[in-house]
PDB file of N, CA and C in Angstrom:
ATOM      1  N   MET A 835      88.840 102.821 121.540  1.00 56.00           N
ATOM      2  CA  MET A 835      88.985 103.604 120.323  1.00 56.00           C
ATOM      3  C   MET A 835      87.568 104.066 119.985  1.00 56.00           C
ATOM      4  N   ASP A 836      87.422 105.426 119.763  1.00 71.00           N
ATOM      5  CA  ASP A 836      86.053 106.041 119.323  1.00 71.00           C
ATOM      6  C   ASP A 836      85.851 105.628 117.911  1.00 71.00           C
ATOM      7  N   GLU A 837      84.623 104.989 117.772  1.00 86.00           N
ATOM      8  CA  GLU A 837      84.296 104.568 116.365  1.00 86.00           C
ATOM      9  C   GLU A 837      84.032 105.681 115.387  1.00 86.00           C
ATOM     10  N   ASP A 838      83.645 106.847 115.943  1.00 94.00           N
ATOM     11  CA  ASP A 838      83.526 108.033 115.077  1.00 94.00           C
ATOM     12  C   ASP A 838      84.906 108.478 114.556  1.00 94.00           C
ATOM     13  N   ASP A 839      85.849 108.562 115.426  1.00 96.00           N
ATOM     14  CA  ASP A 839      87.196 108.824 115.055  1.00 96.00           C
ATOM     15  C   ASP A 839      87.732 107.809 114.013  1.00 96.00           C
ATOM     16  N   ALA A 840      87.388 106.514 114.343  1.00 96.00           N
ATOM     17  CA  ALA A 840      88.024 105.594 113.304  1.00 96.00           C
ATOM     18  C   ALA A 840      87.309 105.853 112.035  1.00 96.00           C
ATOM     19  N   ALA A 841      86.022 106.002 111.861  1.00 97.00           N
ATOM     20  CA  ALA A 841      85.353 106.088 110.733  1.00 97.00           C
ATOM     21  C   ALA A 841      85.853 107.379 109.982  1.00 97.00           C
ATOM     22  N   LEU A 842      86.116 108.564 110.658  1.00 97.00           N
ATOM     23  CA  LEU A 842      86.593 109.750 110.191  1.00 97.00           C
ATOM     24  C   LEU A 842      88.031 109.392 109.427  1.00 97.00           C
ATOM     25  N   ALA A 843      88.793 108.645 110.234  1.00 98.00           N
ATOM     26  CA  ALA A 843      90.165 108.315 109.581  1.00 98.00           C
ATOM     27  C   ALA A 843      89.989 107.517 108.439  1.00 98.00           C
ATOM     28  N   LEU A 844      88.952 106.628 108.421  1.00 98.00           N
ATOM     29  CA  LEU A 844      88.843 105.802 107.070  1.00 98.00           C
ATOM     30  C   LEU A 844      88.200 106.662 105.889  1.00 98.00           C
ATOM     31  N   HIS A 845      87.398 107.644 106.201  1.00 98.00           N
ATOM     32  CA  HIS A 845      87.014 108.590 105.121  1.00 98.00           C
ATOM     33  C   HIS A 845      88.040 109.396 104.726  1.00 98.00           C
ATOM     34  N   ALA A 846      88.999 109.958 105.535  1.00 98.00           N
ATOM     35  CA  ALA A 846      90.148 110.672 105.142  1.00 98.00           C
ATOM     36  C   ALA A 846      91.012 109.816 104.383  1.00 98.00           C
ATOM     37  N   LEU A 847      91.194 108.572 104.657  1.00 98.00           N
ATOM     38  CA  LEU A 847      92.072 107.698 103.833  1.00 98.00           C
ATOM     39  C   LEU A 847      91.486 107.603 102.370  1.00 98.00           C
ATOM     40  N   GLY A 848      90.179 107.471 102.374  1.00 98.00           N
ATOM     41  CA  GLY A 848      89.593 107.457 101.004  1.00 98.00           C
ATOM     42  C   GLY A 848      89.889 108.648 100.174  1.00 98.00           C
ATOM     43  N   TRP A 849      89.985 109.895 100.857  1.00 98.00           N
ATOM     44  CA  TRP A 849      90.442 111.042 100.116  1.00 98.00           C
ATOM     45  C   TRP A 849      91.738 111.057  99.786  1.00 98.00           C
ATOM     46  N   ILE A 850      92.567 110.649 100.763  1.00 98.00           N
ATOM     47  CA  ILE A 850      94.059 110.610 100.496  1.00 98.00           C
ATOM     48  C   ILE A 850      94.463 109.674  99.324  1.00 98.00           C
ATOM     49  N   LEU A 851      93.686 108.515  99.222  1.00 98.00           N
ATOM     50  CA  LEU A 851      93.978 107.474  98.214  1.00 98.00           C
ATOM     51  C   LEU A 851      93.501 107.873  96.872  1.00 98.00           C
ATOM     52  N   SER A 852      92.666 109.015  96.795  1.00 98.00           N
ATOM     53  CA  SER A 852      92.039 109.385  95.525  1.00 98.00           C
ATOM     54  C   SER A 852      93.003 110.127  94.672  1.00 98.00           C
ATOM     55  N   ASP A 853      94.239 110.398  95.110  1.00 98.00           N
ATOM     56  CA  ASP A 853      95.285 111.135  94.459  1.00 98.00           C
ATOM     57  C   ASP A 853      96.490 110.346  94.625  1.00 98.00           C
ATOM     58  N   GLU A 854      97.146 109.744  93.416  1.00 97.00           N
ATOM     59  CA  GLU A 854      98.203 108.809  93.646  1.00 97.00           C
ATOM     60  C   GLU A 854      99.432 109.469  94.208  1.00 97.00           C
ATOM     61  N   PRO A 855      99.867 110.676  93.769  1.00 98.00           N
ATOM     62  CA  PRO A 855     101.092 111.284  94.637  1.00 98.00           C
ATOM     63  C   PRO A 855     100.902 111.336  95.945  1.00 98.00           C
ATOM     64  N   ARG A 856      99.615 111.799  96.371  1.00 98.00           N
ATOM     65  CA  ARG A 856      99.402 111.935  97.921  1.00 98.00           C
ATOM     66  C   ARG A 856      99.317 110.638  98.560  1.00 98.00           C
ATOM     67  N   ALA A 857      98.855 109.670  97.949  1.00 98.00           N
ATOM     68  CA  ALA A 857      98.835 108.325  98.369  1.00 98.00           C
ATOM     69  C   ALA A 857     100.161 107.666  98.660  1.00 98.00           C
ATOM     70  N   GLU A 858     101.036 108.008  97.630  1.00 97.00           N
ATOM     71  CA  GLU A 858     102.531 107.649  97.634  1.00 97.00           C
ATOM     72  C   GLU A 858     103.139 108.283  98.829  1.00 97.00           C
ATOM     73  N   ARG A 859     102.813 109.546  99.057  1.00 97.00           N
ATOM     74  CA  ARG A 859     103.490 110.410 100.131  1.00 97.00           C
ATOM     75  C   ARG A 859     102.994 109.737 101.514  1.00 97.00           C
ATOM     76  N   LEU A 860     101.722 109.295 101.623  1.00 97.00           N
ATOM     77  CA  LEU A 860     101.317 108.770 102.826  1.00 97.00           C
ATOM     78  C   LEU A 860     102.049 107.514 103.123  1.00 97.00           C
ATOM     79  N   LEU A 861     102.178 106.622 102.060  1.00 97.00           N
ATOM     80  CA  LEU A 861     102.889 105.325 102.323  1.00 97.00           C
ATOM     81  C   LEU A 861     104.349 105.720 102.705  1.00 97.00           C
ATOM     82  N   GLY A 862     105.060 106.585 101.957  1.00 96.00           N
ATOM     83  CA  GLY A 862     106.416 106.860 102.339  1.00 96.00           C
ATOM     84  C   GLY A 862     106.590 107.619 103.687  1.00 96.00           C
ATOM     85  N   THR A 863     105.691 108.394 104.111  1.00 94.00           N
ATOM     86  CA  THR A 863     105.713 108.978 105.479  1.00 94.00           C
ATOM     87  C   THR A 863     105.405 107.969 106.576  1.00 94.00           C
ATOM     88  N   THR A 864     104.503 107.105 106.368  1.00 93.00           N
ATOM     89  CA  THR A 864     104.060 106.202 107.341  1.00 93.00           C
ATOM     90  C   THR A 864     105.098 104.856 107.253  1.00 93.00           C
ATOM     91  N   GLY A 865     105.677 104.615 106.249  1.00 94.00           N
ATOM     92  CA  GLY A 865     106.508 103.478 106.288  1.00 94.00           C
ATOM     93  C   GLY A 865     105.826 102.112 105.925  1.00 94.00           C
ATOM     94  N   LEU A 866     104.514 102.402 105.571  1.00 94.00           N
ATOM     95  CA  LEU A 866     103.594 101.338 105.293  1.00 94.00           C
ATOM     96  C   LEU A 866     103.639 100.932 103.709  1.00 94.00           C
ATOM     97  N   ASP A 867     103.435  99.695 103.235  1.00 95.00           N
ATOM     98  CA  ASP A 867     103.182  99.425 101.936  1.00 95.00           C
ATOM     99  C   ASP A 867     101.556  99.186 101.876  1.00 95.00           C
ATOM    100  N   PRO A 868     101.210  99.083 100.706  1.00 96.00           N
ATOM    101  CA  PRO A 868      99.727  98.854 100.385  1.00 96.00           C
ATOM    102  C   PRO A 868      99.072  97.685 101.217  1.00 96.00           C
ATOM    103  N   ASP A 869      99.816  96.576 101.277  1.00 97.00           N
ATOM    104  CA  ASP A 869      99.348  95.375 101.906  1.00 97.00           C
ATOM    105  C   ASP A 869      99.270  95.623 103.494  1.00 97.00           C
ATOM    106  N   SER A 870     100.299  96.234 103.994  1.00 96.00           N
ATOM    107  CA  SER A 870     100.296  96.427 105.494  1.00 96.00           C
ATOM    108  C   SER A 870      99.375  97.509 105.830  1.00 96.00           C
ATOM    109  N   LEU A 871      99.005  98.391 104.923  1.00 96.00           N
ATOM    110  CA  LEU A 871      98.055  99.419 105.212  1.00 96.00           C
ATOM    111  C   LEU A 871      96.729  98.691 105.275  1.00 96.00           C
ATOM    112  N   ARG A 872      96.389  97.974 104.368  1.00 96.00           N
ATOM    113  CA  ARG A 872      95.066  97.198 104.385  1.00 96.00           C
ATOM    114  C   ARG A 872      94.872  96.466 105.633  1.00 96.00           C
ATOM    115  N   THR A 873      95.940  95.625 105.960  1.00 97.00           N
ATOM    116  CA  THR A 873      95.788  94.663 106.991  1.00 97.00           C
ATOM    117  C   THR A 873      95.691  95.403 108.360  1.00 97.00           C
ATOM    118  N   SER A 874      96.172  96.732 108.455  1.00 96.00           N
ATOM    119  CA  SER A 874      96.272  97.389 109.783  1.00 96.00           C
ATOM    120  C   SER A 874      95.145  98.468 109.950  1.00 96.00           C
ATOM    121  N   LEU A 875      94.194  98.488 109.061  1.00 95.00           N
ATOM    122  CA  LEU A 875      93.216  99.486 109.077  1.00 95.00           C
ATOM    123  C   LEU A 875      92.336  99.503 110.347  1.00 95.00           C
ATOM    124  N   GLY A 876      92.359  98.357 111.121  1.00 93.00           N
ATOM    125  CA  GLY A 876      91.677  98.370 112.310  1.00 93.00           C
ATOM    126  C   GLY A 876      92.494  98.777 113.537  1.00 93.00           C
ATOM    127  N   ASP A 877      93.735  99.031 113.301  1.00 95.00           N
ATOM    128  CA  ASP A 877      94.671  99.472 114.251  1.00 95.00           C
ATOM    129  C   ASP A 877      94.654 100.915 114.624  1.00 95.00           C
ATOM    130  N   ARG A 878      94.366 101.294 115.937  1.00 93.00           N
ATOM    131  CA  ARG A 878      94.368 102.751 116.099  1.00 93.00           C
ATOM    132  C   ARG A 878      95.630 103.500 115.741  1.00 93.00           C
ATOM    133  N   ALA A 879      96.865 102.747 115.809  1.00 94.00           N
ATOM    134  CA  ALA A 879      98.056 103.526 115.445  1.00 94.00           C
ATOM    135  C   ALA A 879      97.930 103.799 113.923  1.00 94.00           C
ATOM    136  N   THR A 880      97.405 103.064 113.122  1.00 96.00           N
ATOM    137  CA  THR A 880      97.405 103.273 111.690  1.00 96.00           C
ATOM    138  C   THR A 880      96.408 104.479 111.373  1.00 96.00           C
ATOM    139  N   LEU A 881      95.252 104.344 112.113  1.00 97.00           N
ATOM    140  CA  LEU A 881      94.234 105.385 112.006  1.00 97.00           C
ATOM    141  C   LEU A 881      94.855 106.674 112.430  1.00 97.00           C
ATOM    142  N   ALA A 882      95.497 106.697 113.469  1.00 96.00           N
ATOM    143  CA  ALA A 882      96.185 107.911 114.097  1.00 96.00           C
ATOM    144  C   ALA A 882      97.198 108.541 113.058  1.00 96.00           C
ATOM    145  N   ALA A 883      97.902 107.563 112.419  1.00 96.00           N
ATOM    146  CA  ALA A 883      98.872 107.985 111.414  1.00 96.00           C
ATOM    147  C   ALA A 883      98.364 108.624 110.204  1.00 96.00           C
ATOM    148  N   ILE A 884      97.078 108.055 109.827  1.00 97.00           N
ATOM    149  CA  ILE A 884      96.443 108.708 108.723  1.00 97.00           C
ATOM    150  C   ILE A 884      96.126 110.156 108.860  1.00 97.00           C
ATOM    151  N   LEU A 885      95.589 110.288 110.056  1.00 97.00           N
ATOM    152  CA  LEU A 885      95.069 111.676 110.387  1.00 97.00           C
ATOM    153  C   LEU A 885      96.283 112.592 110.728  1.00 97.00           C
ATOM    154  N   SER A 886      97.300 112.089 111.249  1.00 96.00           N
ATOM    155  CA  SER A 886      98.525 112.905 111.576  1.00 96.00           C
ATOM    156  C   SER A 886      99.203 113.222 110.304  1.00 96.00           C
ATOM    157  N   PHE A 887      99.073 112.303 109.280  1.00 97.00           N
ATOM    158  CA  PHE A 887      99.691 112.627 107.973  1.00 97.00           C
ATOM    159  C   PHE A 887      99.037 114.003 107.310  1.00 97.00           C
ATOM    160  N   LEU A 888      97.711 114.055 107.566  1.00 97.00           N
ATOM    161  CA  LEU A 888      96.939 115.265 107.172  1.00 97.00           C
ATOM    162  C   LEU A 888      97.309 116.546 108.020  1.00 97.00           C
ATOM    163  N   THR A 889      97.404 116.362 109.386  1.00 96.00           N
ATOM    164  CA  THR A 889      97.745 117.520 110.075  1.00 96.00           C
ATOM    165  C   THR A 889      99.204 117.953 109.864  1.00 96.00           C
ATOM    166  N   ALA A 890      99.960 117.242 109.356  1.00 96.00           N
ATOM    167  CA  ALA A 890     101.406 117.628 109.030  1.00 96.00           C
ATOM    168  C   ALA A 890     101.493 118.480 107.888  1.00 96.00           C
ATOM    169  N   TYR A 891     100.516 118.630 106.974  1.00 94.00           N
ATOM    170  CA  TYR A 891     100.450 119.422 105.886  1.00 94.00           C
ATOM    171  C   TYR A 891      99.217 120.102 105.654  1.00 94.00           C
ATOM    172  N   GLU A 892      99.142 121.432 106.004  1.00 96.00           N
ATOM    173  CA  GLU A 892      97.978 122.250 106.096  1.00 96.00           C
ATOM    174  C   GLU A 892      97.124 122.225 104.841  1.00 96.00           C
ATOM    175  N   ALA A 893      97.700 122.265 103.714  1.00 97.00           N
ATOM    176  CA  ALA A 893      96.939 122.161 102.465  1.00 97.00           C
ATOM    177  C   ALA A 893      96.049 121.086 102.332  1.00 97.00           C
ATOM    178  N   ASP A 894      96.695 119.779 102.633  1.00 97.00           N
ATOM    179  CA  ASP A 894      95.964 118.568 102.620  1.00 97.00           C
ATOM    180  C   ASP A 894      94.866 118.508 103.666  1.00 97.00           C
ATOM    181  N   LEU A 895      95.189 119.020 104.823  1.00 98.00           N
ATOM    182  CA  LEU A 895      94.290 119.111 105.984  1.00 98.00           C
ATOM    183  C   LEU A 895      92.984 119.825 105.628  1.00 98.00           C
ATOM    184  N   VAL A 896      93.189 120.989 105.074  1.00 98.00           N
ATOM    185  CA  VAL A 896      92.105 121.896 104.597  1.00 98.00           C
ATOM    186  C   VAL A 896      91.251 121.319 103.499  1.00 98.00           C
ATOM    187  N   ALA A 897      91.941 120.769 102.495  1.00 98.00           N
ATOM    188  CA  ALA A 897      91.308 120.284 101.379  1.00 98.00           C
ATOM    189  C   ALA A 897      90.591 118.924 101.666  1.00 98.00           C
ATOM    190  N   CYS A 898      91.144 118.172 102.584  1.00 98.00           N
ATOM    191  CA  CYS A 898      90.349 116.914 103.085  1.00 98.00           C
ATOM    192  C   CYS A 898      89.134 117.305 103.869  1.00 98.00           C
ATOM    193  N   ALA A 899      89.348 118.155 104.791  1.00 98.00           N
ATOM    194  CA  ALA A 899      88.284 118.711 105.539  1.00 98.00           C
ATOM    195  C   ALA A 899      87.106 119.290 104.696  1.00 98.00           C
ATOM    196  N   GLU A 900      87.451 120.063 103.777  1.00 98.00           N
ATOM    197  CA  GLU A 900      86.380 120.540 102.725  1.00 98.00           C
ATOM    198  C   GLU A 900      85.663 119.425 102.046  1.00 98.00           C
ATOM    199  N   ALA A 901      86.456 118.528 101.543  1.00 98.00           N
ATOM    200  CA  ALA A 901      85.853 117.306 100.768  1.00 98.00           C
ATOM    201  C   ALA A 901      84.942 116.631 101.733  1.00 98.00           C
ATOM    202  N   LEU A 902      85.274 116.387 102.948  1.00 98.00           N
ATOM    203  CA  LEU A 902      84.448 115.639 103.954  1.00 98.00           C
ATOM    204  C   LEU A 902      83.312 116.578 104.614  1.00 98.00           C
ATOM    205  N   ASP A 903      83.361 117.826 104.289  1.00 98.00           N
ATOM    206  CA  ASP A 903      82.355 118.819 104.866  1.00 98.00           C
ATOM    207  C   ASP A 903      82.562 118.825 106.360  1.00 98.00           C
ATOM    208  N   LEU A 904      83.850 118.997 106.800  1.00 97.00           N
ATOM    209  CA  LEU A 904      84.171 119.155 108.105  1.00 97.00           C
ATOM    210  C   LEU A 904      85.013 120.466 108.370  1.00 97.00           C
ATOM    211  N   LYS A 905      85.324 120.793 109.451  1.00 97.00           N
ATOM    212  CA  LYS A 905      86.391 121.856 109.786  1.00 97.00           C
ATOM    213  C   LYS A 905      87.724 121.146 110.004  1.00 97.00           C
ATOM    214  N   PRO A 906      88.697 121.664 109.558  1.00 98.00           N
ATOM    215  CA  PRO A 906      90.027 121.014 109.792  1.00 98.00           C
ATOM    216  C   PRO A 906      90.362 120.694 111.212  1.00 98.00           C
ATOM    217  N   GLU A 907      89.731 121.394 112.161  1.00 97.00           N
ATOM    218  CA  GLU A 907      89.904 121.282 113.565  1.00 97.00           C
ATOM    219  C   GLU A 907      89.384 119.986 113.961  1.00 97.00           C
ATOM    220  N   ALA A 908      88.258 119.530 113.274  1.00 97.00           N
ATOM    221  CA  ALA A 908      87.620 118.178 113.620  1.00 97.00           C
ATOM    222  C   ALA A 908      88.664 117.047 113.315  1.00 97.00           C
ATOM    223  N   LEU A 909      89.347 117.106 112.144  1.00 97.00           N
ATOM    224  CA  LEU A 909      90.300 116.089 111.805  1.00 97.00           C
ATOM    225  C   LEU A 909      91.429 116.087 112.753  1.00 97.00           C
ATOM    226  N   ALA A 910      91.933 117.334 113.108  1.00 96.00           N
ATOM    227  CA  ALA A 910      93.073 117.479 114.149  1.00 96.00           C
ATOM    228  C   ALA A 910      92.683 116.936 115.462  1.00 96.00           C
ATOM    229  N   ALA A 911      91.420 117.173 115.957  1.00 96.00           N
ATOM    230  CA  ALA A 911      91.065 116.633 117.176  1.00 96.00           C
ATOM    231  C   ALA A 911      90.922 115.080 117.275  1.00 96.00           C
ATOM    232  N   ALA A 912      90.412 114.601 116.164  1.00 97.00           N
ATOM    233  CA  ALA A 912      90.246 113.183 116.051  1.00 97.00           C
ATOM    234  C   ALA A 912      91.668 112.473 115.896  1.00 97.00           C
ATOM    235  N   ALA A 913      92.639 113.153 115.360  1.00 96.00           N
ATOM    236  CA  ALA A 913      93.995 112.552 115.353  1.00 96.00           C
ATOM    237  C   ALA A 913      94.592 112.626 116.744  1.00 96.00           C
ATOM    238  N   ARG A 914      94.382 113.701 117.476  1.00 95.00           N
ATOM    239  CA  ARG A 914      94.822 113.776 118.939  1.00 95.00           C
ATOM    240  C   ARG A 914      94.265 112.631 119.881  1.00 95.00           C
ATOM    241  N   ARG A 915      92.936 112.410 119.683  1.00 95.00           N
ATOM    242  CA  ARG A 915      92.248 111.371 120.466  1.00 95.00           C
ATOM    243  C   ARG A 915      92.816 109.965 120.065  1.00 95.00           C
ATOM    244  N   LEU A 916      92.957 109.778 118.775  1.00 95.00           N
ATOM    245  CA  LEU A 916      93.485 108.409 118.375  1.00 95.00           C
ATOM    246  C   LEU A 916      94.928 108.222 118.887  1.00 95.00           C
ATOM    247  N   GLU A 917      95.631 109.339 118.870  1.00 92.00           N
ATOM    248  CA  GLU A 917      96.950 109.281 119.157  1.00 92.00           C
ATOM    249  C   GLU A 917      96.979 109.043 120.883  1.00 92.00           C
ATOM    250  N   GLY A 918      96.212 109.598 121.595  1.00 88.00           N
ATOM    251  CA  GLY A 918      96.058 109.396 122.981  1.00 88.00           C
ATOM    252  C   GLY A 918      95.571 108.058 123.368  1.00 88.00           C
ATOM    253  N   SER A 919      94.603 107.605 122.605  1.00 58.00           N
ATOM    254  CA  SER A 919      94.293 106.152 122.900  1.00 58.00           C
ATOM    255  C   SER A 919      95.248 105.217 122.692  1.00 58.00           C
ATOM    256  N   ARG A 920      96.187 105.465 121.680  1.00 49.00           N
ATOM    257  CA  ARG A 920      97.136 104.669 121.327  1.00 49.00           C
ATOM    258  C   ARG A 920      98.160 104.527 122.442  1.00 49.00           C
ATOM    259  N   ARG A 921      98.447 105.636 122.984  1.00 49.00           N
ATOM    260  CA  ARG A 921      99.517 105.742 124.063  1.00 49.00           C
ATOM    261  C   ARG A 921      98.980 105.038 125.285  1.00 49.00           C
ATOM    262  N   MET A 922      97.747 105.163 125.653  1.00 46.00           N
ATOM    263  CA  MET A 922      97.099 104.560 126.953  1.00 46.00           C
ATOM    264  C   MET A 922      97.162 103.077 126.632  1.00 46.00           C
ATOM    265  N   ASP A 923      97.064 102.503 125.321  1.00 47.00           N
ATOM    266  CA  ASP A 923      97.007 101.135 125.223  1.00 47.00           C
ATOM    267  C   ASP A 923      98.512 100.456 125.247  1.00 47.00           C
ATOM    268  N   ALA A 924      99.376 101.315 125.096  1.00 46.00           N
ATOM    269  CA  ALA A 924     100.872 100.784 124.964  1.00 46.00           C
ATOM    270  C   ALA A 924     101.332 100.233 126.295  1.00 46.00           C
TER     271      ALA A 924
END
């Protein structure tokens, strides 16, 4: 797993969690609860799910990218890399 992609996913998670309705949507979409999210933050599948959550809703993707001073494409590319790494490890 690329450490830069993992760090990017964690920064994106911080942005997601800064808004309660958005955080609840993440949990609902991923099927995680707060405890399982916390304990799985080192898992590439969880990190990929965090970024995939953003890529599924363009408004969030763009807003998160702006907040992190990135291009939306950087978040989408990191999601693809994490998803690819996850498939190779399966």
